[in-house]
CSV table of C-alpha atoms in Angstrom, one decimal:
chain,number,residue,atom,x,y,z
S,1,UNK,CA,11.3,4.7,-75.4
S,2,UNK,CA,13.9,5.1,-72.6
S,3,UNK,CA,15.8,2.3,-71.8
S,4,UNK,CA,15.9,-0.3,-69.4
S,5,UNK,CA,18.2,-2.0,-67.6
S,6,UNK,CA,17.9,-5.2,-65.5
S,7,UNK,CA,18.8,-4.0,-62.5
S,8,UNK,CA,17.9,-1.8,-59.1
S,9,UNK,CA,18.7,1.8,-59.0
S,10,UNK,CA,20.5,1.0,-55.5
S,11,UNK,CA,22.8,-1.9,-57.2
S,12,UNK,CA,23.8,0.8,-60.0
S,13,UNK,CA,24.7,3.7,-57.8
S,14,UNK,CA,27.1,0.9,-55.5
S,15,UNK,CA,28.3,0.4,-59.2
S,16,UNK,CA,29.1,3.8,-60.4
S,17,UNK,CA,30.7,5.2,-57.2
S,18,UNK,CA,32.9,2.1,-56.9
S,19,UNK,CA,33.9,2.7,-60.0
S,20,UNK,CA,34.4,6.7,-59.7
S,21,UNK,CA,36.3,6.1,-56.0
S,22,UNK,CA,38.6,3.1,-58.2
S,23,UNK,CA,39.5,5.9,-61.7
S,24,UNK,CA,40.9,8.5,-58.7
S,25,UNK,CA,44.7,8.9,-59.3
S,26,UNK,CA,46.4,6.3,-57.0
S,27,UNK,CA,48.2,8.7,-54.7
S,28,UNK,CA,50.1,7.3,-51.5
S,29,UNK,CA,48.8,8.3,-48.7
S,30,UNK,CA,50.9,6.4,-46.2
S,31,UNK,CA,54.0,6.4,-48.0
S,32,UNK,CA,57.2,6.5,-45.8
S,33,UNK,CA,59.4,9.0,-46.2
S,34,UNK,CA,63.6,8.3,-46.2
S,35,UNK,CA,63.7,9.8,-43.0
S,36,UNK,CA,61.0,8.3,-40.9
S,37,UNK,CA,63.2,4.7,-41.5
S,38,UNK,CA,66.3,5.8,-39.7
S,39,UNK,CA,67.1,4.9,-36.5
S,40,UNK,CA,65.6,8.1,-34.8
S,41,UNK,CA,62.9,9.3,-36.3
S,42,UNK,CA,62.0,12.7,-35.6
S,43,UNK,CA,59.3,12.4,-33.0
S,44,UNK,CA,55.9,13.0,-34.2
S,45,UNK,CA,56.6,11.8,-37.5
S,46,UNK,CA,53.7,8.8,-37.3
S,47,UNK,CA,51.1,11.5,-36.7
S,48,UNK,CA,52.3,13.4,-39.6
S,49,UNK,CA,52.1,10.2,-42.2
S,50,UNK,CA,49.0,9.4,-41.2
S,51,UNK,CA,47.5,12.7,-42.1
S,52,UNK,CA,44.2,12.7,-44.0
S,53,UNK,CA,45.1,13.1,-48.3
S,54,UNK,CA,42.9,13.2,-50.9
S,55,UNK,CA,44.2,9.9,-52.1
S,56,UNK,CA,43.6,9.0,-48.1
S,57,UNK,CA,40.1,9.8,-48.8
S,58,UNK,CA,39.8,8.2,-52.2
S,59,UNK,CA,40.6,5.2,-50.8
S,60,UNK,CA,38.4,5.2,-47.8
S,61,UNK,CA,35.6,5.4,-50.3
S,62,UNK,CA,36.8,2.0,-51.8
S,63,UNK,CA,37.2,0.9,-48.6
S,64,UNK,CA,33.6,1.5,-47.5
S,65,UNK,CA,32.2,0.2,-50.8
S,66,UNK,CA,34.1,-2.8,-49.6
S,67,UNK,CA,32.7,-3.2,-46.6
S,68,UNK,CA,29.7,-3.1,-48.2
S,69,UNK,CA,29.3,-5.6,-49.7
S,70,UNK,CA,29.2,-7.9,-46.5
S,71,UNK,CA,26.1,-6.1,-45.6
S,72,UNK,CA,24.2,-5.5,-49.1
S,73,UNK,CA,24.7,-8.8,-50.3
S,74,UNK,CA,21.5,-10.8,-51.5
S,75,UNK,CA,20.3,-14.6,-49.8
S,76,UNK,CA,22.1,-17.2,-52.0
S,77,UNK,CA,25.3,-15.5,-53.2
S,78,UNK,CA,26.1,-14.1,-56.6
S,79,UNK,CA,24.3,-11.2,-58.6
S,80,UNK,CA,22.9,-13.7,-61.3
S,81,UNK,CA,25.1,-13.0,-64.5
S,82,UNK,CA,22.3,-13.8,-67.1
S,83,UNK,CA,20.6,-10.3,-66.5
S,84,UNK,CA,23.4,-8.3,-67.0
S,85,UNK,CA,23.2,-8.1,-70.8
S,86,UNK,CA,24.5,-4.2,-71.0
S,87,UNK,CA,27.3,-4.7,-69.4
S,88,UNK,CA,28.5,-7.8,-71.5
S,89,UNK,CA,27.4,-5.8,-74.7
S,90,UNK,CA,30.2,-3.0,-74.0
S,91,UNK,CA,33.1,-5.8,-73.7
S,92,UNK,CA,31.9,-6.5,-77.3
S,93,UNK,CA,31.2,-10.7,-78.6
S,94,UNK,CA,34.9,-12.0,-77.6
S,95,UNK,CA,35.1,-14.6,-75.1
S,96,UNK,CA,37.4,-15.7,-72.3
S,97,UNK,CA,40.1,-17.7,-74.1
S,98,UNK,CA,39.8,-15.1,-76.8
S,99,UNK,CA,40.2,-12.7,-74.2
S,100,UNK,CA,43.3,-14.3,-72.2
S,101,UNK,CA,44.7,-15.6,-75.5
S,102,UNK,CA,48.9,-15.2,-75.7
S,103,UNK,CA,51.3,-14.7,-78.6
S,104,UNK,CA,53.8,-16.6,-77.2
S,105,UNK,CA,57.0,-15.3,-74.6
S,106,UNK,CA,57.7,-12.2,-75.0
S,107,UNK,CA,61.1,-12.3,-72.8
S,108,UNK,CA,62.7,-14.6,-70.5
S,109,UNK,CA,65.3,-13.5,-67.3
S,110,UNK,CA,67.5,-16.2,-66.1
S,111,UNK,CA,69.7,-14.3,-63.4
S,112,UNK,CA,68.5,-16.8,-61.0
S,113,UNK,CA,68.8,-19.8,-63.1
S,114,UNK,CA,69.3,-23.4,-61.0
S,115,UNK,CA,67.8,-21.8,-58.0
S,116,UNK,CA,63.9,-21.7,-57.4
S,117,UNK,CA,62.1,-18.2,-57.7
S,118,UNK,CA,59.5,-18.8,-55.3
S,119,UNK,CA,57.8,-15.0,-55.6
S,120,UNK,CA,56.9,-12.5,-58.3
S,121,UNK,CA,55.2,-9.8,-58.2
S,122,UNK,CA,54.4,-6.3,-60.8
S,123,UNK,CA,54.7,-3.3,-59.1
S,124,UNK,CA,51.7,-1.8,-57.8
S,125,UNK,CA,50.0,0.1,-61.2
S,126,UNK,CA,52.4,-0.4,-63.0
S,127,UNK,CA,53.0,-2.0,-66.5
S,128,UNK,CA,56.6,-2.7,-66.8
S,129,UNK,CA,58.4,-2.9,-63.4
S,130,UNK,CA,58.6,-6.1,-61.6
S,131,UNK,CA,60.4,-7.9,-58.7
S,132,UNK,CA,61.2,-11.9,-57.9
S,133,UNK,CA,62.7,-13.3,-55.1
S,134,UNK,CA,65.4,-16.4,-55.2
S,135,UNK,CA,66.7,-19.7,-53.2
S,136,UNK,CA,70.0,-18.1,-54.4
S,137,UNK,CA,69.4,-15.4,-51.2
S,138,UNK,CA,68.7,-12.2,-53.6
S,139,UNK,CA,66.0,-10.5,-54.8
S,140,UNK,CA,65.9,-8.9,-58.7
S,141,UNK,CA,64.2,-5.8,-59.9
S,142,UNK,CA,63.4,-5.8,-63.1
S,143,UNK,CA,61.9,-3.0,-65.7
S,144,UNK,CA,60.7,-4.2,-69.2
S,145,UNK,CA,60.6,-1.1,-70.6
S,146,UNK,CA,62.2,0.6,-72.3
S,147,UNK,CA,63.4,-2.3,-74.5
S,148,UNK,CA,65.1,-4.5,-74.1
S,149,UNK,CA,64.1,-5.9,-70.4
S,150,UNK,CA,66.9,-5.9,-67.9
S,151,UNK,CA,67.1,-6.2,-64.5
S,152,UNK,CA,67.6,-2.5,-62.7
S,153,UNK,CA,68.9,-3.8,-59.4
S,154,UNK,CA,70.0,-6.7,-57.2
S,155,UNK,CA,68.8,-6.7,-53.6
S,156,UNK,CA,72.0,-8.9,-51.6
S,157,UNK,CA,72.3,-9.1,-47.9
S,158,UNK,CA,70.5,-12.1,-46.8
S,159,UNK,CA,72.2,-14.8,-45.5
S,160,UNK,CA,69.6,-17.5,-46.6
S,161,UNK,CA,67.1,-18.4,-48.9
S,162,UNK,CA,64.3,-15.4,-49.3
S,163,UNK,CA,61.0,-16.7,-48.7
S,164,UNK,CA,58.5,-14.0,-49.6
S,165,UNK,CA,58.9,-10.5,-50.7
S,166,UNK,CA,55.8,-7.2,-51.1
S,167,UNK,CA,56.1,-3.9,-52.8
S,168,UNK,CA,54.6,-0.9,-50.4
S,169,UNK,CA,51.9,1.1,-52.1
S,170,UNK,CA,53.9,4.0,-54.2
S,171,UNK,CA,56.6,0.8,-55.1
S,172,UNK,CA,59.4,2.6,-53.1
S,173,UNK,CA,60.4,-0.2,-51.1
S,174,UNK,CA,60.3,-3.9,-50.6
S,175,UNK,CA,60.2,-6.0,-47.7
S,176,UNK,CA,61.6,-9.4,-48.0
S,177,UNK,CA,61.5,-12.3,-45.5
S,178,UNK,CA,64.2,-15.0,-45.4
S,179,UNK,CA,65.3,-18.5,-44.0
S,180,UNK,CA,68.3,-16.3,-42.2
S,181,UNK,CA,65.5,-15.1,-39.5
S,182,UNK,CA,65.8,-11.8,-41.0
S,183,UNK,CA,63.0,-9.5,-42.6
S,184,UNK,CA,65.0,-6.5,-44.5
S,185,UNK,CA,63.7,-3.6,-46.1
S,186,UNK,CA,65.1,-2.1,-48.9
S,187,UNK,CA,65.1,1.0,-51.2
S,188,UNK,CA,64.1,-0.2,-55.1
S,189,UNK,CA,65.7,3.0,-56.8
S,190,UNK,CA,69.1,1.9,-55.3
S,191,UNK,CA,68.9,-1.5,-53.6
S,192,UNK,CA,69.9,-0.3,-50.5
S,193,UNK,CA,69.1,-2.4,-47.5
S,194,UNK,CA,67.0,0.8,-45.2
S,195,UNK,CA,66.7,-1.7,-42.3
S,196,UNK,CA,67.4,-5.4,-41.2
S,197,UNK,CA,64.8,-6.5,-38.5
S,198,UNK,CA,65.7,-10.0,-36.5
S,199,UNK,CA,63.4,-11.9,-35.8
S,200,UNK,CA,63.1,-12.6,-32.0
S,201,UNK,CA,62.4,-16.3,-32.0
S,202,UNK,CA,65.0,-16.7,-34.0
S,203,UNK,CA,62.8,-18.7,-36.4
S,204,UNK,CA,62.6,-18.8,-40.2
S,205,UNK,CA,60.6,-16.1,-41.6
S,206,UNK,CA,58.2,-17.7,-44.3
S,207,UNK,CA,56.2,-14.8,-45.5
S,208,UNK,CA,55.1,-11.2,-45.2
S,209,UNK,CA,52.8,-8.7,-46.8
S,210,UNK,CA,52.0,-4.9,-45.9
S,211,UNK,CA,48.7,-3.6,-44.7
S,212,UNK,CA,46.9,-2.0,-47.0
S,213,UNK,CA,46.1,1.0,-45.1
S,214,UNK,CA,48.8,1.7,-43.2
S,215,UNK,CA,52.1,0.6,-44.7
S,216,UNK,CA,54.2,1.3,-41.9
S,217,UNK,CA,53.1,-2.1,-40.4
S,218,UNK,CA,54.0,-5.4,-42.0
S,219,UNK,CA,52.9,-9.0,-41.1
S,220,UNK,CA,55.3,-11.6,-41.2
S,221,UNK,CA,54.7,-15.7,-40.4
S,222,UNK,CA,57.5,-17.5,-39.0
S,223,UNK,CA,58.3,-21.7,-38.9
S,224,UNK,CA,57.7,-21.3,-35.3
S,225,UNK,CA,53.8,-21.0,-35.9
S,226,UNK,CA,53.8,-17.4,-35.0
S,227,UNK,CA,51.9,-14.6,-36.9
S,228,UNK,CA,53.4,-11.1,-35.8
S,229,UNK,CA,52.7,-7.5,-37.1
S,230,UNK,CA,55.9,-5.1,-37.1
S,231,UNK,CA,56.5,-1.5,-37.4
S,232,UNK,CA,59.1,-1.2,-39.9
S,233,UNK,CA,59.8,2.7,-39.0
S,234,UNK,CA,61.2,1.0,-35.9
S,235,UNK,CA,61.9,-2.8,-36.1
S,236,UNK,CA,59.3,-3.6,-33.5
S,237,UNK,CA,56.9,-5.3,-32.8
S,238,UNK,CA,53.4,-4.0,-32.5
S,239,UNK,CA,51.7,-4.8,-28.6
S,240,UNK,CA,49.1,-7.1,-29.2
S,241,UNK,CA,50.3,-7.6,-33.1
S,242,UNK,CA,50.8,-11.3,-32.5
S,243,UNK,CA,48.9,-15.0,-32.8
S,244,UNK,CA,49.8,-18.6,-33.0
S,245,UNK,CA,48.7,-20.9,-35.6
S,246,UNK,CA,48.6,-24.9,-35.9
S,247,UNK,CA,51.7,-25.1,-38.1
S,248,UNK,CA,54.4,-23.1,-39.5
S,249,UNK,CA,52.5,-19.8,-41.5
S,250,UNK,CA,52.7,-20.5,-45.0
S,251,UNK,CA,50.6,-17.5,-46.8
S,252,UNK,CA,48.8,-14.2,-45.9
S,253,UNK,CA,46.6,-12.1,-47.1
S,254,UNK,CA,44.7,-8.8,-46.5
S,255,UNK,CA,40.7,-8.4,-47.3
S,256,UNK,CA,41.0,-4.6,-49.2
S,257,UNK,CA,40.2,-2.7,-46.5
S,258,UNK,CA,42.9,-4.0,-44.1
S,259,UNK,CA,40.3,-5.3,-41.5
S,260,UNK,CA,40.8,-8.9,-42.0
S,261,UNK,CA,43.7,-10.7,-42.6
S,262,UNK,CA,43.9,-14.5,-44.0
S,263,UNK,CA,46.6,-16.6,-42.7
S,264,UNK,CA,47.3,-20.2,-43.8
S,265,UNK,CA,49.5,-22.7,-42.4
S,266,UNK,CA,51.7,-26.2,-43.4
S,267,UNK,CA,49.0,-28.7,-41.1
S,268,UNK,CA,45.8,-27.3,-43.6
S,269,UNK,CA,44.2,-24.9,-41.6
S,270,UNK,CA,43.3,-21.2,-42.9
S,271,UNK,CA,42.5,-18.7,-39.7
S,272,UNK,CA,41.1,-15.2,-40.3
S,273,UNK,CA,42.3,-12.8,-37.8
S,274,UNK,CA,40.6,-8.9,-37.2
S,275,UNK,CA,43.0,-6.4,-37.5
S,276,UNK,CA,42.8,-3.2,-35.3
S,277,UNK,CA,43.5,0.0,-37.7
S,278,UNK,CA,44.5,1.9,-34.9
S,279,UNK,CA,46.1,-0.3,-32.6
S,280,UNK,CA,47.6,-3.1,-35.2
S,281,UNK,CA,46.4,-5.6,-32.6
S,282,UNK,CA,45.0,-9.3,-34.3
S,283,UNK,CA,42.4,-10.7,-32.7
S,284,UNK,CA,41.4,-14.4,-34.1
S,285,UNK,CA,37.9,-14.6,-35.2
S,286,UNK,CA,37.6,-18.4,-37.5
S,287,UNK,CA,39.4,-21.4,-38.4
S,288,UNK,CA,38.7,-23.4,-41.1
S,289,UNK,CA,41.1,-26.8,-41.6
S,290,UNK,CA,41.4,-27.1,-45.6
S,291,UNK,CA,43.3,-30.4,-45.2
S,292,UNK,CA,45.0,-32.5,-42.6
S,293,UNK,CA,48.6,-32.1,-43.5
S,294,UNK,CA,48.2,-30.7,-47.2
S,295,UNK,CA,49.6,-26.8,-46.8
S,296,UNK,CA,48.0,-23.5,-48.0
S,297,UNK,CA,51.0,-22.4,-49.8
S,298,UNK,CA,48.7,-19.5,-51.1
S,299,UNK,CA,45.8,-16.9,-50.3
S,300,UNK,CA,44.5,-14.2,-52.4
S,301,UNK,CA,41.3,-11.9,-51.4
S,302,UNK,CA,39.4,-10.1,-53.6
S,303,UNK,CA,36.3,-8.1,-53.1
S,304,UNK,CA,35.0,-8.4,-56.6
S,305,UNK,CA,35.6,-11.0,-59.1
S,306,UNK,CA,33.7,-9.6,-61.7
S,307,UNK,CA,31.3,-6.4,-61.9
S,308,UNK,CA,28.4,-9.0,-62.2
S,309,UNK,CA,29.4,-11.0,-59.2
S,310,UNK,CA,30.3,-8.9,-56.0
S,311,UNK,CA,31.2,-11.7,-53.7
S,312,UNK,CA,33.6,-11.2,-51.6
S,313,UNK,CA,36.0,-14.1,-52.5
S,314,UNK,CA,38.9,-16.3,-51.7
S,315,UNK,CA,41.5,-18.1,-53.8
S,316,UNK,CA,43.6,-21.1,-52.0
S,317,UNK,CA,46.0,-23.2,-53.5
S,318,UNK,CA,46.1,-25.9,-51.1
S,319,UNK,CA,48.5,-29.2,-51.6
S,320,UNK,CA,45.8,-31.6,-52.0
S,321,UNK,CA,45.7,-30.9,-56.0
S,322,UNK,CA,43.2,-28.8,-56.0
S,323,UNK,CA,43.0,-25.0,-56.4
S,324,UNK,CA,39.9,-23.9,-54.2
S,325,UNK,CA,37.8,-20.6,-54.6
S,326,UNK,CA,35.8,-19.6,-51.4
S,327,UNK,CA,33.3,-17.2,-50.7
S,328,UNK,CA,33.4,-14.5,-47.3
S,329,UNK,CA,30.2,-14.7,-46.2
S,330,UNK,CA,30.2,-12.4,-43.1
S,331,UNK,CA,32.9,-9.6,-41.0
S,332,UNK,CA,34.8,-12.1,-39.5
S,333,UNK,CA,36.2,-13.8,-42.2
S,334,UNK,CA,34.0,-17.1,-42.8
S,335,UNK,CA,34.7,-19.0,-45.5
S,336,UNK,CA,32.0,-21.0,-47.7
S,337,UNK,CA,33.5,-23.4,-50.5
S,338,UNK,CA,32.5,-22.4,-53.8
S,339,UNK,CA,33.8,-24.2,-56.6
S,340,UNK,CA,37.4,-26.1,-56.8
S,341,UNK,CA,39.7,-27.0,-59.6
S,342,UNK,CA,42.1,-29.8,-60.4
S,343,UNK,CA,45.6,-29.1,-60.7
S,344,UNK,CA,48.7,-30.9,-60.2
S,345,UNK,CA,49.7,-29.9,-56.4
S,346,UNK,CA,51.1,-32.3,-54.0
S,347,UNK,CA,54.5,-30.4,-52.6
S,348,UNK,CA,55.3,-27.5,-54.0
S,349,UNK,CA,54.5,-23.7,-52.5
S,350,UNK,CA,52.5,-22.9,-55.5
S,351,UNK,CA,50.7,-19.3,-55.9
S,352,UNK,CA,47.4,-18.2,-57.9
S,353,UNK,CA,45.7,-14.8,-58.6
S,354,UNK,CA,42.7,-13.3,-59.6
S,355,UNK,CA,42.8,-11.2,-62.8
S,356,UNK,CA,43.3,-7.6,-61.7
S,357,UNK,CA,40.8,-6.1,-64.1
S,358,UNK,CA,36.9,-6.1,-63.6
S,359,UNK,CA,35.6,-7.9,-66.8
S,360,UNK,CA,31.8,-6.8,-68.3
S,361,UNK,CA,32.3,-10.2,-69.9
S,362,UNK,CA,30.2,-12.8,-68.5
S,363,UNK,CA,32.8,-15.6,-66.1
S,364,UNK,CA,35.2,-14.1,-64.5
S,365,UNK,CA,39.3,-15.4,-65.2
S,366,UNK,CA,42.1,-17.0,-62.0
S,367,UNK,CA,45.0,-17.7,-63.1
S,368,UNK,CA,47.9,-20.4,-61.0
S,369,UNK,CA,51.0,-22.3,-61.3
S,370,UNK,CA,51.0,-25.9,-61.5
S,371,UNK,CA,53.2,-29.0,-60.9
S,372,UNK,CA,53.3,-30.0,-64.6
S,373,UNK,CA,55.1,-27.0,-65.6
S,374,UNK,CA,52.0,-24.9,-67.1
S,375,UNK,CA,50.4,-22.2,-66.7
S,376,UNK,CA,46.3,-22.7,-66.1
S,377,UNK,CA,43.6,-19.8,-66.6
S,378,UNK,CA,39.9,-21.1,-65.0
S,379,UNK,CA,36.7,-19.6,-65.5
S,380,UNK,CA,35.4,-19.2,-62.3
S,381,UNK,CA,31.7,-19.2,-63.3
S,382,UNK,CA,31.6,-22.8,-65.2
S,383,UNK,CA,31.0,-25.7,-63.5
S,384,UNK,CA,32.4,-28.2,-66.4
S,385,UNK,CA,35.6,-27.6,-68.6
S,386,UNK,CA,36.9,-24.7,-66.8
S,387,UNK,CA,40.2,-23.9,-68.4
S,388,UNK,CA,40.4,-20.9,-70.7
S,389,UNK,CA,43.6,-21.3,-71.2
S,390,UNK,CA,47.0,-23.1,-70.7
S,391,UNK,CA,50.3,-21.6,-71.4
S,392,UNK,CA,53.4,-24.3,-72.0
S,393,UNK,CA,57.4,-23.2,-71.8
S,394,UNK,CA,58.3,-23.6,-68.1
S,395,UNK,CA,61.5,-26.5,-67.8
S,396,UNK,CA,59.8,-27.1,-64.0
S,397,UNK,CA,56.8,-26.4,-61.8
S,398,UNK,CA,55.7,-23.6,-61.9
S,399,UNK,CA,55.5,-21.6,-58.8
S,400,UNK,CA,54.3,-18.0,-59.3
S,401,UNK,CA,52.0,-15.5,-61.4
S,402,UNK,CA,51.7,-12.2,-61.6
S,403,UNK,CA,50.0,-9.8,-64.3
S,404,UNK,CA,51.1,-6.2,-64.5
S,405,UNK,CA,48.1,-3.4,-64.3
S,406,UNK,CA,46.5,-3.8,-67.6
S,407,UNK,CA,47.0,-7.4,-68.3
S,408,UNK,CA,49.1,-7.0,-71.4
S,409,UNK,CA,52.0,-8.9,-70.0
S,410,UNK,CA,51.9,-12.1,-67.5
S,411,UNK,CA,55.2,-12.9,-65.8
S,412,UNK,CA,55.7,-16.4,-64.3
S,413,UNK,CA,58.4,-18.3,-62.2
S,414,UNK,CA,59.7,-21.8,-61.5
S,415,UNK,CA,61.8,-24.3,-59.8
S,416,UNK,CA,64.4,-24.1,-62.3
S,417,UNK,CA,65.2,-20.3,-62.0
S,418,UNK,CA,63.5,-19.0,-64.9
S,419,UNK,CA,61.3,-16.1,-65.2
S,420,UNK,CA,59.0,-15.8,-68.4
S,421,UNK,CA,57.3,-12.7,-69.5
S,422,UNK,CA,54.5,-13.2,-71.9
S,423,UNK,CA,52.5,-10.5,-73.6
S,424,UNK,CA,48.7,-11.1,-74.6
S,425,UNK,CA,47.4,-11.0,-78.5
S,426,UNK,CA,46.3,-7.6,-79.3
S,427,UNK,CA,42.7,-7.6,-79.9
């Protein structure tokens, strides 16, 4: 008798090609070469980057899969997990907190010890490089591998506390934003500072992150309330590229096409902006106000969270104690409240992130800082007793979490300085 699966034949080919256009090799097809970041770029050279690659094309596929998903999804919200029994018989019978259970700390870097580290952050696919930014006005590279962990470089030249950091696609370089008004690029090989770009208003620079697509732009917020997108080949900014919010911009993020972009700000308000791909002009499309006066001191978009529930989704952390998860529900960026989660969060810039790997297992895993110095794993799918997991060690809130590629090792921050790496149980 052949068999049967619970579901349509169109649901399984979005499935399979997803997954074929996500296995590709992760090539960089915008990567920026050495030369095309000093001051005179040899002219054409933005045409040339921008050729078509077959990574290019690999991820357009994703990208279109993506977008998808807006448009194919069915009237009330998730795929219903219940019928998806195949795909929870190949993770095997182990649940979540079996899953996301930890031996304990695997290493702990204190280079920045008494001064906050605000940001972390793996390299992109990769399992054993990783990057933090400090109060202390550096930035550290480290690699945990080979043994034993030490930190490759030290990125100095800011003149204030750095704010907000992102690796570019192929983990070459870093672009850091900073109290000084300054948003610097650097080379991670050396530590070289490539380029120091001032920001015009002279403002604060609170946060930045690269588009997806394209990562010769960058979008940084300022405390002046100003969103702006900047060419780092040439320390401009882009015509068009720019938007005020209702408060000083707090946190950004990117859908994973690079069409909308998520900006939150200190007065509770989360706008969603539509991003031209061949113009880098922002165009404001919604506004949803979280809290009056509590700040969205994160955003994280994901177009998955599990492989049995293709919402598109959003993760807050917003300083009204509570860690929110939203649902997009259509192009523009409109955000529907789906479930939320208590945590201890009243000042603090604290960050959360979805679990990088799609899980056949049924619930689906976030993971954020807290307040009360632990680290707190939710099941997004249950509506009672939500926490899979809780990690203790941290001597202060903790303010950042980041997993490496294949979720062996989880690397946290605080207020305190400290940086703990812990490694999962081997199953």
């Amino acid at each position: 008798m052949p068999l049967c699966f619970p579901i349509f034949l169109s649901s399984f080919s979005y499935l399979f090609f997803t997954f074929c256009a996500s296995s590709l090799p992760s090539f960089l097809p915008l990567s920026i070469p050495s030369y095309f970041l000093s001051p005179h770029p040899p002219l054409g050279v933005f045409t040339r980057t921008l050729r078509r690659t077959p990574g290019l094309r690999a991820r357009e596929v994703t990208a279109q899969m993506n977008r998808a998903v807006y448009e194919e999804r069915p009237p009330g919200g998730l795929v219903p997990t219940s019928v998806a029994e195949a795909s929870r018989a190949m993770a095997g019978d182990t649940t979540l907190s079996e899953n996301y259970a930890f031996a304990g700390m695997y290493h702990i870097f204190d280079q920045h010890v008494d001064s906050a580290v605000p940001r972390l952050q793996f390299a992109n696919d990769d399992k054993h490089l990783l990057a933090c930014c400090s109060l202390d006005g550096t930035l550290s590279i480290m690699t945990l591998s080979p043994p034993p962990p030490t930190v490759k470089v030290t990125l100095k030249g800011h003149a204030g506390r750095v704010t907000d950091f992102a690796w570019s696609l192929s983990n070459d370089i870093i672009v850091s934003t900073s109290q000084d008004g300054t948003l610097r690029i650097w080379n991670t090989e050396d530590g070289r500072c490539i380029r120091e770009v001032v920001d015009p208003e002279g403002s604060e620079l609170l946060c930045c992150t690269f588009q997806p697509m394209n990562n010769n732009l960058t979008v940084v917020g300022n405390s002046k309330h100003l969103l702006q997108v900047v060419n780092i080949s040439t320390g401009k900014r882009v015509k068009g590229g720019s938007s005020k919010l209702t408060g000083r911009v707090s946190s950004l993020s990117f859908d994973a096409p690079g069409r909308i972009l998520w900006a939150g700000d200190d007065r509770g308000s989360i706008f969603s902006f539509l991003f031209d791909m061949a113009t880098g002009k922002l165009t404001k499309a919604k506004r949803l106000v979280v809290s009056d006066g509590g700040s969205i001191s994160s955003i994280s978009a994901r177009s998955w969270i599990s492989r049995e529930a293709r919402d598109p989704s959003l993760l807050v952390n917003a300083c009204i104690h509570k860690l929110l998860l939203y649902r997009v529900v259509d192009n523009e960026g409109t955000l529907q409240l789906k479930r939320t989660f208590p945590i201890q969060h009243g000042t603090q810039p604290l960050h959360s992130i979805f679990c990088p790997l799609m899980s056949f297992r049924q619930g689906a895993c976030v993971v954020t800082g807290s307040e009360d110095a632990c680290v707190y794993f939710f099941d997004v799918e249950r509506n009672t007793k939500a926490i899979v997991n809780k990690l203790h060690g941290h001597g202060g809130p903790v303010l950042d979490v980041s997993f490496n590629c294949d979720e062996s090792l989880l690397a946290s921050s605080d207020t305190t300085g400290m940086v703990i790496i812990w490694r999962r149980e081997q199953k």
